[in-house]
mmCIF file of C-alpha atoms in Angstrom:
data_model
loop_
_atom_site.group_PDB
_atom_site.id
_atom_site.type_symbol
_atom_site.label_atom_id
_atom_site.label_comp_id
_atom_site.label_asym_id
_atom_site.label_seq_id
_atom_site.Cartn_x
_atom_site.Cartn_y
_atom_site.Cartn_z
ATOM 1 C CA ALA V 1 2.524 -8.234 11.392
ATOM 2 C CA GLN V 2 5.564 -6.866 9.640
ATOM 3 C CA SER V 3 6.623 -3.232 9.393
ATOM 4 C CA VAL V 4 9.518 -1.074 8.260
ATOM 5 C CA THR V 5 10.798 2.219 9.633
ATOM 6 C CA GLN V 6 12.954 4.568 7.612
ATOM 7 C CA PRO V 7 13.683 7.374 10.057
ATOM 8 C CA ASP V 8 15.062 9.838 7.530
ATOM 9 C CA ALA V 9 12.545 11.260 5.082
ATOM 10 C CA ARG V 10 15.222 13.277 3.258
ATOM 11 C CA VAL V 11 18.989 12.940 3.027
ATOM 12 C CA THR V 12 21.362 15.281 1.205
ATOM 13 C CA VAL V 13 24.894 14.190 0.402
ATOM 14 C CA SER V 14 27.678 15.760 -1.629
ATOM 15 C CA GLU V 15 28.763 13.974 -4.775
ATOM 16 C CA GLY V 16 31.652 11.637 -4.055
ATOM 17 C CA ALA V 17 30.802 11.333 -0.373
ATOM 18 C CA SER V 18 29.757 8.119 1.333
ATOM 19 C CA LEU V 19 26.132 7.321 2.079
ATOM 20 C CA GLN V 20 24.120 5.403 4.618
ATOM 21 C CA LEU V 21 20.331 5.179 4.523
ATOM 22 C CA ARG V 22 18.823 3.717 7.638
ATOM 23 C CA CYS V 23 16.195 0.992 7.839
ATOM 24 C CA LYS V 24 14.761 -0.934 10.775
ATOM 25 C CA TYR V 25 12.217 -3.696 10.399
ATOM 26 C CA SER V 26 9.805 -5.503 12.641
ATOM 27 C CA TYR V 27 9.023 -9.153 11.989
ATOM 28 C CA SER V 28 8.795 -12.064 14.366
ATOM 29 C CA GLY V 29 10.528 -14.600 12.151
ATOM 30 C CA THR V 30 13.445 -14.536 9.751
ATOM 31 C CA PRO V 31 12.666 -11.960 7.113
ATOM 32 C CA TYR V 32 13.382 -11.405 3.492
ATOM 33 C CA LEU V 33 14.734 -7.854 3.159
ATOM 34 C CA PHE V 34 14.900 -5.574 0.150
ATOM 35 C CA TRP V 35 15.931 -2.145 -0.997
ATOM 36 C CA TYR V 36 14.070 -0.677 -3.952
ATOM 37 C CA VAL V 37 14.807 2.592 -5.743
ATOM 38 C CA GLN V 38 12.388 4.887 -7.550
ATOM 39 C CA TYR V 39 13.867 7.361 -9.992
ATOM 40 C CA PRO V 40 11.760 10.371 -11.005
ATOM 41 C CA ARG V 41 8.763 9.382 -13.136
ATOM 42 C CA GLN V 42 9.755 5.712 -13.140
ATOM 43 C CA GLY V 43 8.558 2.551 -11.452
ATOM 44 C CA LEU V 44 10.295 0.947 -8.507
ATOM 45 C CA GLN V 45 13.344 -1.164 -9.249
ATOM 46 C CA LEU V 46 15.074 -3.709 -7.046
ATOM 47 C CA LEU V 47 18.460 -2.552 -5.771
ATOM 48 C CA LEU V 48 19.353 -5.575 -3.657
ATOM 49 C CA LYS V 49 17.849 -8.322 -1.522
ATOM 50 C CA TYR V 50 18.757 -10.468 1.443
ATOM 51 C CA TYR V 51 17.407 -13.966 1.901
ATOM 52 C CA SER V 52 20.024 -15.774 4.000
ATOM 53 C CA GLY V 53 23.751 -16.362 4.344
ATOM 54 C CA ASP V 54 26.317 -13.569 4.213
ATOM 55 C CA PRO V 55 24.722 -10.622 6.023
ATOM 56 C CA VAL V 56 26.376 -8.149 3.659
ATOM 57 C CA VAL V 57 24.716 -8.176 0.271
ATOM 58 C CA GLN V 58 25.851 -6.414 -2.837
ATOM 59 C CA GLY V 59 23.497 -4.698 -5.232
ATOM 60 C CA VAL V 60 23.618 -2.750 -8.431
ATOM 61 C CA ASN V 61 25.626 0.440 -8.962
ATOM 62 C CA GLY V 62 27.918 -0.109 -5.968
ATOM 63 C CA PHE V 63 25.228 -0.284 -3.306
ATOM 64 C CA GLU V 64 25.407 -2.743 -0.445
ATOM 65 C CA ALA V 65 23.400 -3.441 2.692
ATOM 66 C CA GLU V 66 24.095 -5.256 5.918
ATOM 67 C CA PHE V 67 21.555 -7.378 7.789
ATOM 68 C CA ILE V 68 22.083 -7.060 11.543
ATOM 69 C CA LYS V 69 19.594 -9.374 13.204
ATOM 70 C CA SER V 70 20.372 -8.258 16.756
ATOM 71 C CA ASN V 71 19.465 -4.708 15.813
ATOM 72 C CA SER V 72 16.658 -5.526 13.343
ATOM 73 C CA SER V 73 18.388 -3.295 10.844
ATOM 74 C CA PHE V 74 19.176 -3.394 7.148
ATOM 75 C CA HIS V 75 20.998 -0.156 6.350
ATOM 76 C CA LEU V 76 21.952 0.724 2.794
ATOM 77 C CA ARG V 77 25.455 2.002 2.049
ATOM 78 C CA LYS V 78 27.495 3.334 -0.818
ATOM 79 C CA ALA V 79 31.114 4.360 -0.689
ATOM 80 C CA SER V 80 30.934 7.220 -3.182
ATOM 81 C CA VAL V 81 27.678 8.638 -4.522
ATOM 82 C CA HIS V 82 27.057 10.033 -7.980
ATOM 83 C CA TRP V 83 24.556 12.694 -9.022
ATOM 84 C CA SER V 84 22.540 9.979 -10.796
ATOM 85 C CA ASP V 85 21.849 8.314 -7.440
ATOM 86 C CA SER V 86 19.317 11.021 -6.649
ATOM 87 C CA ALA V 87 16.061 9.124 -6.134
ATOM 88 C CA VAL V 88 13.696 7.801 -3.490
ATOM 89 C CA TYR V 89 14.883 4.657 -1.737
ATOM 90 C CA PHE V 90 12.502 2.200 -0.107
ATOM 91 C CA CYS V 91 13.365 -0.506 2.388
ATOM 92 C CA ALA V 92 10.986 -3.469 2.437
ATOM 93 C CA VAL V 93 10.339 -6.700 4.333
ATOM 94 C CA SER V 94 8.439 -9.903 3.702
ATOM 95 C CA ALA V 95 8.008 -13.264 5.359
ATOM 96 C CA ASN V 96 10.400 -15.962 4.207
ATOM 97 C CA TYR V 97 7.603 -18.429 3.635
ATOM 98 C CA GLY V 98 3.886 -18.433 3.071
ATOM 99 C CA ASN V 99 2.452 -14.972 2.503
ATOM 100 C CA GLU V 100 4.521 -13.146 -0.095
ATOM 101 C CA LYS V 101 3.189 -9.696 0.789
ATOM 102 C CA ILE V 102 6.005 -7.153 0.843
ATOM 103 C CA THR V 103 5.681 -4.238 3.253
ATOM 104 C CA PHE V 104 7.500 -1.025 2.368
ATOM 105 C CA GLY V 105 8.881 1.753 4.490
ATOM 106 C CA ALA V 106 7.947 5.369 3.882
ATOM 107 C CA GLY V 107 11.001 5.960 1.724
ATOM 108 C CA THR V 108 14.027 8.260 1.926
ATOM 109 C CA LYS V 109 14.477 10.933 -0.702
ATOM 110 C CA LEU V 110 18.158 11.215 -1.544
ATOM 111 C CA THR V 111 19.501 14.409 -3.054
ATOM 112 C CA ILE V 112 23.077 14.612 -4.307
ATOM 113 C CA LYS V 113 24.737 18.022 -4.168
ATOM 114 C CA PRO V 114 27.271 18.833 -6.903
ATOM 115 C CA ASN Q 1 10.314 -8.896 -22.163
ATOM 116 C CA ALA Q 2 7.963 -5.925 -22.039
ATOM 117 C CA GLY Q 3 7.764 -5.721 -18.276
ATOM 118 C CA VAL Q 4 4.592 -5.108 -16.295
ATOM 119 C CA ILE Q 5 2.148 -3.053 -18.315
ATOM 120 C CA GLN Q 6 -0.412 -0.814 -16.644
ATOM 121 C CA THR Q 7 -3.218 1.026 -18.349
ATOM 122 C CA PRO Q 8 -4.304 3.745 -18.372
ATOM 123 C CA ARG Q 9 -1.267 5.729 -17.280
ATOM 124 C CA HIS Q 10 -3.498 8.619 -16.276
ATOM 125 C CA LYS Q 11 -7.178 8.666 -15.444
ATOM 126 C CA VAL Q 12 -9.340 11.545 -14.298
ATOM 127 C CA THR Q 13 -12.778 10.829 -12.879
ATOM 128 C CA GLY Q 14 -15.497 12.850 -11.261
ATOM 129 C CA LYS Q 15 -16.524 12.149 -7.708
ATOM 130 C CA GLY Q 16 -18.897 9.199 -7.615
ATOM 131 C CA GLN Q 17 -17.794 7.693 -10.917
ATOM 132 C CA GLU Q 18 -16.217 4.286 -11.381
ATOM 133 C CA ALA Q 19 -12.571 3.682 -12.290
ATOM 134 C CA THR Q 20 -11.048 0.479 -13.599
ATOM 135 C CA LEU Q 21 -7.310 0.003 -13.771
ATOM 136 C CA TRP Q 22 -5.633 -2.770 -15.748
ATOM 137 C CA CYS Q 23 -2.432 -4.667 -15.236
ATOM 138 C CA GLU Q 24 -0.660 -7.139 -17.491
ATOM 139 C CA PRO Q 25 2.015 -9.046 -15.542
ATOM 140 C CA ILE Q 26 5.234 -10.389 -16.959
ATOM 141 C CA SER Q 27 4.571 -13.623 -18.791
ATOM 142 C CA GLY Q 28 5.270 -16.625 -16.601
ATOM 143 C CA HIS Q 29 5.036 -14.755 -13.321
ATOM 144 C CA SER Q 30 2.701 -16.466 -10.885
ATOM 145 C CA ALA Q 31 1.963 -13.634 -8.444
ATOM 146 C CA VAL Q 32 0.411 -10.203 -9.002
ATOM 147 C CA PHE Q 33 0.370 -7.419 -6.426
ATOM 148 C CA TRP Q 34 -1.455 -4.103 -6.192
ATOM 149 C CA TYR Q 35 -0.137 -1.134 -4.207
ATOM 150 C CA ARG Q 36 -1.301 2.449 -3.775
ATOM 151 C CA GLN Q 37 1.242 5.266 -3.538
ATOM 152 C CA THR Q 38 0.535 8.707 -2.111
ATOM 153 C CA ILE Q 39 2.741 11.412 -0.656
ATOM 154 C CA VAL Q 40 1.048 11.149 2.723
ATOM 155 C CA GLN Q 41 0.664 7.357 3.111
ATOM 156 C CA GLY Q 42 3.589 6.180 1.014
ATOM 157 C CA LEU Q 43 3.360 2.702 -0.502
ATOM 158 C CA GLU Q 44 0.325 0.846 0.784
ATOM 159 C CA PHE Q 45 -0.255 -2.810 0.041
ATOM 160 C CA LEU Q 46 -3.735 -3.496 -1.298
ATOM 161 C CA THR Q 47 -4.003 -7.096 -2.443
ATOM 162 C CA TYR Q 48 -2.257 -9.933 -4.216
ATOM 163 C CA PHE Q 49 -2.981 -13.029 -6.272
ATOM 164 C CA ARG Q 50 -1.017 -16.204 -6.719
ATOM 165 C CA ASN Q 51 -1.835 -18.375 -9.730
ATOM 166 C CA GLN Q 52 -4.920 -16.158 -10.223
ATOM 167 C CA ALA Q 53 -6.312 -16.948 -6.757
ATOM 168 C CA PRO Q 54 -6.729 -14.106 -4.250
ATOM 169 C CA ILE Q 55 -4.352 -14.679 -1.338
ATOM 170 C CA ASP Q 56 -4.296 -11.540 0.767
ATOM 171 C CA ASP Q 57 -6.617 -8.552 0.411
ATOM 172 C CA SER Q 58 -5.946 -7.112 3.852
ATOM 173 C CA GLY Q 59 -5.112 -3.674 2.452
ATOM 174 C CA MET Q 60 -8.238 -3.250 0.344
ATOM 175 C CA PRO Q 61 -10.841 -0.744 1.488
ATOM 176 C CA LYS Q 62 -13.749 -3.169 1.633
ATOM 177 C CA GLU Q 63 -16.655 -1.111 0.477
ATOM 178 C CA ARG Q 64 -15.662 0.349 -2.889
ATOM 179 C CA PHE Q 65 -12.514 -1.469 -3.988
ATOM 180 C CA SER Q 66 -12.365 -4.816 -5.730
ATOM 181 C CA ALA Q 67 -9.690 -6.702 -7.634
ATOM 182 C CA GLN Q 68 -9.871 -9.629 -9.960
ATOM 183 C CA MET Q 69 -7.550 -11.802 -11.961
ATOM 184 C CA PRO Q 70 -9.681 -13.618 -14.510
ATOM 185 C CA ASN Q 71 -6.707 -15.107 -16.347
ATOM 186 C CA GLN Q 72 -2.934 -15.271 -16.011
ATOM 187 C CA SER Q 73 -2.380 -12.384 -18.390
ATOM 188 C CA HIS Q 74 -4.241 -9.611 -16.650
ATOM 189 C CA SER Q 75 -5.617 -8.259 -13.408
ATOM 190 C CA THR Q 76 -8.017 -5.399 -12.755
ATOM 191 C CA LEU Q 77 -8.547 -3.044 -9.853
ATOM 192 C CA LYS Q 78 -11.983 -1.469 -9.767
ATOM 193 C CA ILE Q 79 -12.947 1.480 -7.611
ATOM 194 C CA GLN Q 80 -16.649 2.252 -7.376
ATOM 195 C CA SER Q 81 -18.038 5.652 -6.427
ATOM 196 C CA THR Q 82 -14.593 7.253 -6.460
ATOM 197 C CA GLN Q 83 -13.778 9.868 -3.844
ATOM 198 C CA PRO Q 84 -11.079 12.578 -3.856
ATOM 199 C CA GLN Q 85 -9.127 10.610 -1.249
ATOM 200 C CA ASP Q 86 -8.776 7.778 -3.786
ATOM 201 C CA SER Q 87 -6.482 10.002 -5.842
ATOM 202 C CA ALA Q 88 -3.134 8.217 -5.951
ATOM 203 C CA VAL Q 89 -0.746 6.303 -8.139
ATOM 204 C CA TYR Q 90 -1.809 2.677 -8.270
ATOM 205 C CA LEU Q 91 1.089 0.316 -8.819
ATOM 206 C CA CYS Q 92 0.920 -3.228 -10.093
ATOM 207 C CA ALA Q 93 3.793 -5.659 -9.676
ATOM 208 C CA SER Q 94 4.396 -9.270 -10.560
ATOM 209 C CA SER Q 95 6.806 -11.889 -9.318
ATOM 210 C CA LEU Q 96 7.865 -15.439 -9.965
ATOM 211 C CA GLY Q 97 6.364 -16.353 -6.620
ATOM 212 C CA SER Q 98 8.495 -17.346 -3.689
ATOM 213 C CA THR Q 99 11.509 -15.299 -4.815
ATOM 214 C CA GLY Q 100 10.064 -12.209 -3.193
ATOM 215 C CA GLN Q 101 11.377 -9.914 -5.917
ATOM 216 C CA LEU Q 102 8.709 -7.653 -7.382
ATOM 217 C CA TYR Q 103 8.759 -6.187 -10.871
ATOM 218 C CA PHE Q 104 6.740 -3.003 -10.929
ATOM 219 C CA GLY Q 105 4.830 -1.302 -13.675
ATOM 220 C CA GLU Q 106 5.037 2.466 -14.087
ATOM 221 C CA GLY Q 107 1.708 2.950 -12.366
ATOM 222 C CA SER Q 108 -1.711 4.394 -13.115
ATOM 223 C CA LYS Q 109 -2.233 7.877 -11.768
ATOM 224 C CA LEU Q 110 -5.852 8.341 -10.694
ATOM 225 C CA THR Q 111 -7.178 11.841 -10.087
ATOM 226 C CA VAL Q 112 -10.666 12.218 -8.642
ATOM 227 C CA LEU Q 113 -12.105 15.690 -9.000
#
């Protein structure tokens, strides 16, 4: 079975500061990894995804994530946050073949201070 | 491209009544997923279809929940004898299949009084 742990339920960062949201996954094989974002009163949107190759993947709006297999981690980073980045961020994992079910973490609510 | 369409956006039912939620996936997408979102449980996988066939319903409460996909243009999630603990936002998503990327609808918020 696959699972995702996001240890930080809430993170507050000042505008212009750097950001890291933590994610650890559990899956016996090679996973597909995702970060989704949910803005207030909107549906979830894909931020970035990792399938294979370069472990650092770039996403929209300056976000990136690094797949570290030895640590089973897929942390999300941004060099300089903007007030519009305030949202809930979900890390997710799926198998890379067969069952396409995607399992989500509990989410991290990001608040940007002015 | 209209995206994934879910109806109704809001539904209020009395305890014991039936609720049916509808989802229209993006045209051409071969897989449809249902999730339930609550503050306490977060995003819970319920079930998914590929090419209209049920593939994995491991997250479905067996007794009162059922899902169908009678054609490629819509899927339904039916909850019989609704209970207050069924109150949640039910999210539908579709994908092209093996890409793994889900496109979510805005959800149907179910409130059971």
